[in-house]
Short mmCIF file of C-alpha atoms in Angstrom, two decimals:
data_model
loop_
_atom_site.label_atom_id
_atom_site.label_comp_id
_atom_site.label_asym_id
_atom_site.label_seq_id
_atom_site.Cartn_x
_atom_site.Cartn_y
_atom_site.Cartn_z
CA UNK X 23 41.85 106.15 155.51
CA UNK X 24 42.31 103.63 158.33
CA UNK X 25 45.12 103.86 160.87
CA UNK X 26 48.26 101.89 159.89
CA UNK X 27 48.64 98.64 161.78
CA UNK X 28 52.31 99.26 162.49
CA UNK X 29 54.50 102.37 162.24
CA UNK X 30 58.12 103.29 162.90
CA UNK X 31 58.91 106.99 163.04
CA UNK X 32 62.52 108.26 162.86
CA UNK X 33 63.61 105.04 164.55
CA UNK X 34 67.23 104.77 165.69
CA UNK X 35 69.19 102.21 167.69
CA UNK X 36 72.76 102.30 168.98
CA UNK X 37 74.61 99.57 170.84
CA UNK X 38 77.53 100.09 173.18
CA UNK X 39 80.49 97.83 172.39
CA UNK X 40 83.21 98.61 174.93
CA UNK X 41 84.17 102.26 174.49
CA UNK X 42 82.47 102.49 171.08
CA UNK X 43 78.88 103.39 170.16
CA UNK X 44 77.74 101.30 167.17
CA UNK X 45 74.81 102.70 165.18
CA UNK X 46 72.55 99.88 163.97
CA UNK X 47 69.56 101.90 162.76
CA UNK X 48 69.21 105.58 161.98
CA UNK X 49 66.10 107.47 160.98
CA UNK X 50 64.01 104.45 159.95
CA UNK X 51 60.45 105.25 158.86
CA UNK X 52 57.95 102.52 158.08
CA UNK X 53 54.18 102.31 157.81
CA UNK X 54 52.33 99.03 157.24
CA UNK X 55 48.61 98.84 156.45
CA UNK X 56 46.15 96.02 157.09
CA UNK X 57 46.54 93.23 154.55
CA UNK X 58 49.80 94.63 153.16
CA UNK X 59 52.94 92.52 152.82
CA UNK X 60 56.31 94.24 153.20
CA UNK X 61 59.65 92.48 152.66
CA UNK X 62 62.87 93.81 154.18
CA UNK X 63 66.16 92.60 152.72
CA UNK X 64 69.74 93.41 153.64
CA UNK X 65 73.14 91.88 154.31
CA UNK X 66 73.81 89.88 157.46
CA UNK X 67 74.44 92.29 160.32
CA UNK X 68 72.55 95.14 158.64
CA UNK X 69 70.09 95.38 161.52
CA UNK X 70 67.05 93.54 160.11
CA UNK X 71 66.45 91.47 163.25
CA UNK X 72 67.12 94.52 165.44
CA UNK X 73 64.40 96.37 163.53
CA UNK X 74 61.92 93.53 164.05
CA UNK X 75 62.69 93.48 167.78
CA UNK X 76 61.95 97.20 167.97
CA UNK X 77 58.73 96.82 165.97
CA UNK X 78 57.69 94.03 168.34
CA UNK X 79 58.36 96.12 171.45
CA UNK X 80 61.04 93.63 172.54
CA UNK X 81 63.75 96.30 172.52
CA UNK X 82 63.79 100.05 173.16
CA UNK X 83 64.88 102.49 170.46
CA UNK X 84 67.59 105.05 171.11
CA UNK X 85 65.40 107.57 169.30
CA UNK X 86 62.08 107.66 167.50
CA UNK X 87 58.79 105.88 168.13
CA UNK X 88 56.97 102.64 167.33
CA UNK X 89 53.18 102.78 167.06
CA UNK X 90 50.78 99.85 167.14
CA UNK X 91 47.45 100.91 165.60
CA UNK X 92 48.27 104.48 166.57
CA UNK X 93 49.33 103.63 170.14
CA UNK X 94 52.88 104.65 171.14
CA UNK X 95 54.53 101.48 172.45
CA UNK X 96 56.71 103.51 174.83
CA UNK X 97 53.58 104.70 176.67
CA UNK X 98 52.56 101.15 177.62
CA UNK X 99 53.42 99.56 180.95
CA UNK X 100 55.03 96.11 180.94
CA UNK X 101 51.80 94.16 181.55
CA UNK X 102 49.80 96.09 178.96
CA UNK X 103 52.67 95.83 176.47
CA UNK X 104 52.71 92.06 176.79
CA UNK X 105 48.94 91.79 176.53
CA UNK X 106 48.74 94.01 173.45
CA UNK X 107 51.64 92.21 171.79
CA UNK X 108 49.82 88.91 172.34
CA UNK X 109 46.70 90.24 170.64
CA UNK X 110 48.22 92.38 167.90
CA UNK X 111 51.26 90.46 166.68
CA UNK X 112 52.16 86.97 165.52
CA UNK X 113 55.72 85.74 165.11
CA UNK X 114 57.41 83.26 162.76
CA UNK X 115 61.16 82.69 162.99
CA UNK X 116 63.82 80.87 160.96
CA UNK X 117 63.99 78.21 163.66
CA UNK X 118 60.49 77.19 164.63
CA UNK X 119 61.00 77.51 168.42
CA UNK X 120 58.46 74.78 169.11
CA UNK X 121 58.52 73.13 172.54
CA UNK X 122 59.58 69.51 172.13
CA UNK X 123 57.52 68.12 175.01
CA UNK X 124 54.26 69.42 173.52
CA UNK X 125 52.41 68.18 170.45
CA UNK X 126 51.50 70.32 167.43
CA UNK X 127 48.10 71.33 168.80
CA UNK X 128 49.55 72.29 172.18
CA UNK X 129 52.33 74.32 170.57
CA UNK X 130 49.82 76.14 168.36
CA UNK X 131 47.65 76.90 171.40
CA UNK X 132 50.48 78.50 173.41
CA UNK X 133 49.58 82.17 172.70
CA UNK X 134 45.99 81.46 173.77
CA UNK X 135 47.16 79.79 176.98
CA UNK X 136 49.24 82.89 177.68
CA UNK X 137 46.08 85.00 177.57
CA UNK X 138 44.35 82.42 179.83
CA UNK X 139 41.77 81.25 177.33
CA UNK X 140 39.91 78.14 178.57
CA UNK X 141 41.78 74.98 177.54
CA UNK X 142 39.01 73.46 175.42
CA UNK X 143 38.45 76.72 173.52
CA UNK X 144 42.21 77.16 172.98
CA UNK X 145 42.52 73.58 171.71
CA UNK X 146 39.69 74.07 169.21
CA UNK X 147 41.21 77.31 167.90
CA UNK X 148 44.60 75.60 167.58
CA UNK X 149 43.03 72.68 165.71
CA UNK X 150 41.36 75.00 163.21
CA UNK X 151 44.59 76.96 162.75
CA UNK X 152 46.54 73.76 162.06
CA UNK X 153 43.91 72.60 159.60
CA UNK X 154 44.32 75.87 157.67
CA UNK X 155 48.01 75.08 157.13
CA UNK X 156 47.32 71.48 156.12
CA UNK X 157 48.25 69.77 159.39
CA UNK X 158 44.86 68.59 160.59
CA UNK X 159 46.19 65.03 160.48
CA UNK X 160 49.28 65.84 162.62
CA UNK X 161 47.62 67.41 165.67
CA UNK X 162 49.09 65.00 168.21
CA UNK X 163 52.59 64.66 166.77
CA UNK X 164 55.51 66.21 168.62
CA UNK X 165 58.10 68.34 166.79
CA UNK X 166 60.57 65.41 166.65
CA UNK X 167 57.97 63.49 164.63
CA UNK X 168 57.50 66.27 162.05
CA UNK X 169 59.56 67.32 159.04
CA UNK X 170 61.23 70.73 158.90
CA UNK X 171 58.49 72.10 156.69
CA UNK X 172 55.79 70.71 158.97
CA UNK X 173 57.43 72.32 162.02
CA UNK X 174 57.40 75.68 160.27
CA UNK X 175 53.73 75.19 159.42
CA UNK X 176 53.02 74.57 163.11
CA UNK X 177 54.89 77.81 163.85
CA UNK X 178 52.70 79.60 161.29
CA UNK X 179 49.55 78.10 162.84
CA UNK X 180 50.75 79.34 166.24
CA UNK X 181 51.36 82.82 164.81
CA UNK X 182 47.88 82.98 163.23
CA UNK X 183 45.90 81.38 166.08
CA UNK X 184 45.28 84.72 167.80
CA UNK X 185 44.03 86.32 164.56
CA UNK X 186 46.74 89.02 164.81
CA UNK X 187 46.71 92.33 162.99
CA UNK X 188 50.30 91.80 161.84
CA UNK X 189 52.76 88.92 161.40
CA UNK X 190 56.46 89.59 161.94
CA UNK X 191 58.47 86.92 160.13
CA UNK X 192 62.26 86.70 160.60
CA UNK X 193 63.78 84.47 157.89
CA UNK X 194 60.85 82.01 158.15
CA UNK X 195 62.05 80.01 155.13
CA UNK X 196 65.79 80.33 155.75
CA UNK X 197 66.14 76.81 157.15
CA UNK X 198 64.16 75.10 154.38
CA UNK X 199 64.98 73.80 150.91
CA UNK X 200 63.80 75.99 148.02
CA UNK X 201 60.62 74.06 147.18
CA UNK X 202 59.53 73.81 150.82
CA UNK X 203 60.44 77.49 151.32
CA UNK X 204 58.22 78.47 148.39
CA UNK X 205 55.34 76.39 149.74
CA UNK X 206 55.80 77.91 153.20
CA UNK X 207 55.78 81.43 151.77
CA UNK X 208 52.60 80.64 149.80
CA UNK X 209 50.91 79.50 153.01
CA UNK X 210 52.09 82.58 154.89
CA UNK X 211 50.93 84.99 152.20
CA UNK X 212 47.62 83.18 151.73
CA UNK X 213 46.92 83.13 155.46
CA UNK X 214 47.54 86.87 155.69
CA UNK X 215 45.48 87.74 152.61
CA UNK X 216 42.49 85.68 153.72
CA UNK X 217 42.31 87.52 157.05
CA UNK X 218 43.54 90.99 156.16
CA UNK X 219 46.64 90.46 158.28
CA UNK X 220 49.66 92.66 157.60
CA UNK X 221 53.01 90.94 157.03
CA UNK X 222 56.52 92.23 157.67
CA UNK X 223 58.98 89.69 156.28
CA UNK X 224 62.75 89.78 156.82
CA UNK X 225 64.55 87.54 154.34
CA UNK X 226 67.76 86.95 152.40
CA UNK X 227 65.72 85.47 149.54
CA UNK X 228 65.19 88.21 146.94
CA UNK X 229 62.90 85.97 144.87
CA UNK X 230 60.47 85.52 147.77
CA UNK X 231 60.83 89.15 148.82
CA UNK X 232 59.72 90.34 145.39
CA UNK X 233 56.45 88.47 145.80
CA UNK X 234 55.46 90.87 148.58
CA UNK X 235 53.57 94.11 147.92
CA UNK X 236 56.61 96.21 148.80
CA UNK X 237 60.34 95.48 148.89
CA UNK X 238 62.57 97.56 151.15
CA UNK X 239 66.34 97.38 151.69
CA UNK X 240 68.12 98.02 154.97
CA UNK X 241 71.62 99.33 154.38
CA UNK X 242 73.93 101.38 156.60
CA UNK X 243 71.14 101.72 159.12
CA UNK X 244 68.64 103.23 156.67
CA UNK X 245 65.53 101.72 155.11
CA UNK X 246 64.92 102.54 151.44
CA UNK X 247 62.77 101.29 148.56
CA UNK X 248 64.63 98.47 146.81
#
């Protein structure tokens, strides 16, 4: 059996608020395989985004470990952590986080620029990624010239342009109307299935969550089957 793409083992996180320690996560275990889609639901403030930050190596757990393809994230130096994150993970957020001064193709190429890929090669990869999400005709439009759904599709193209092993999606449809949200989810799921990419989706939308392979609930700091 192949190594899981992403694992959390006995993961815990506490925050200090004045004189009080607030426990956000306690004893979270998670294993995600290649091509698998996992939805995580929970009330606002339940720690869903905190969990994604830990899985992405953007925050440090109070206890436990995060493994990327068997590699303990805590054992990586800052430069190697950033490089591996760039190659292993793609990100889609509720708010697209596109850069307004750059067009769709330039925004989609950003992760490749970060790894210093030659500009012409990065542009071609970005073009192909945008074509896969139906935006081949909008390559040179800036975010202000795109609809909300189109901006999220650019964000998806940016997430997929590096051919990551796993996509981490934090409320990627939360800022869209229901029809556009459904279309966006279809694109996200299809893109992952076609490339064997794992998906960890945080969402408030139970209907979309149930379309994933597994549905988990985060409550009182613990992750359980929903």
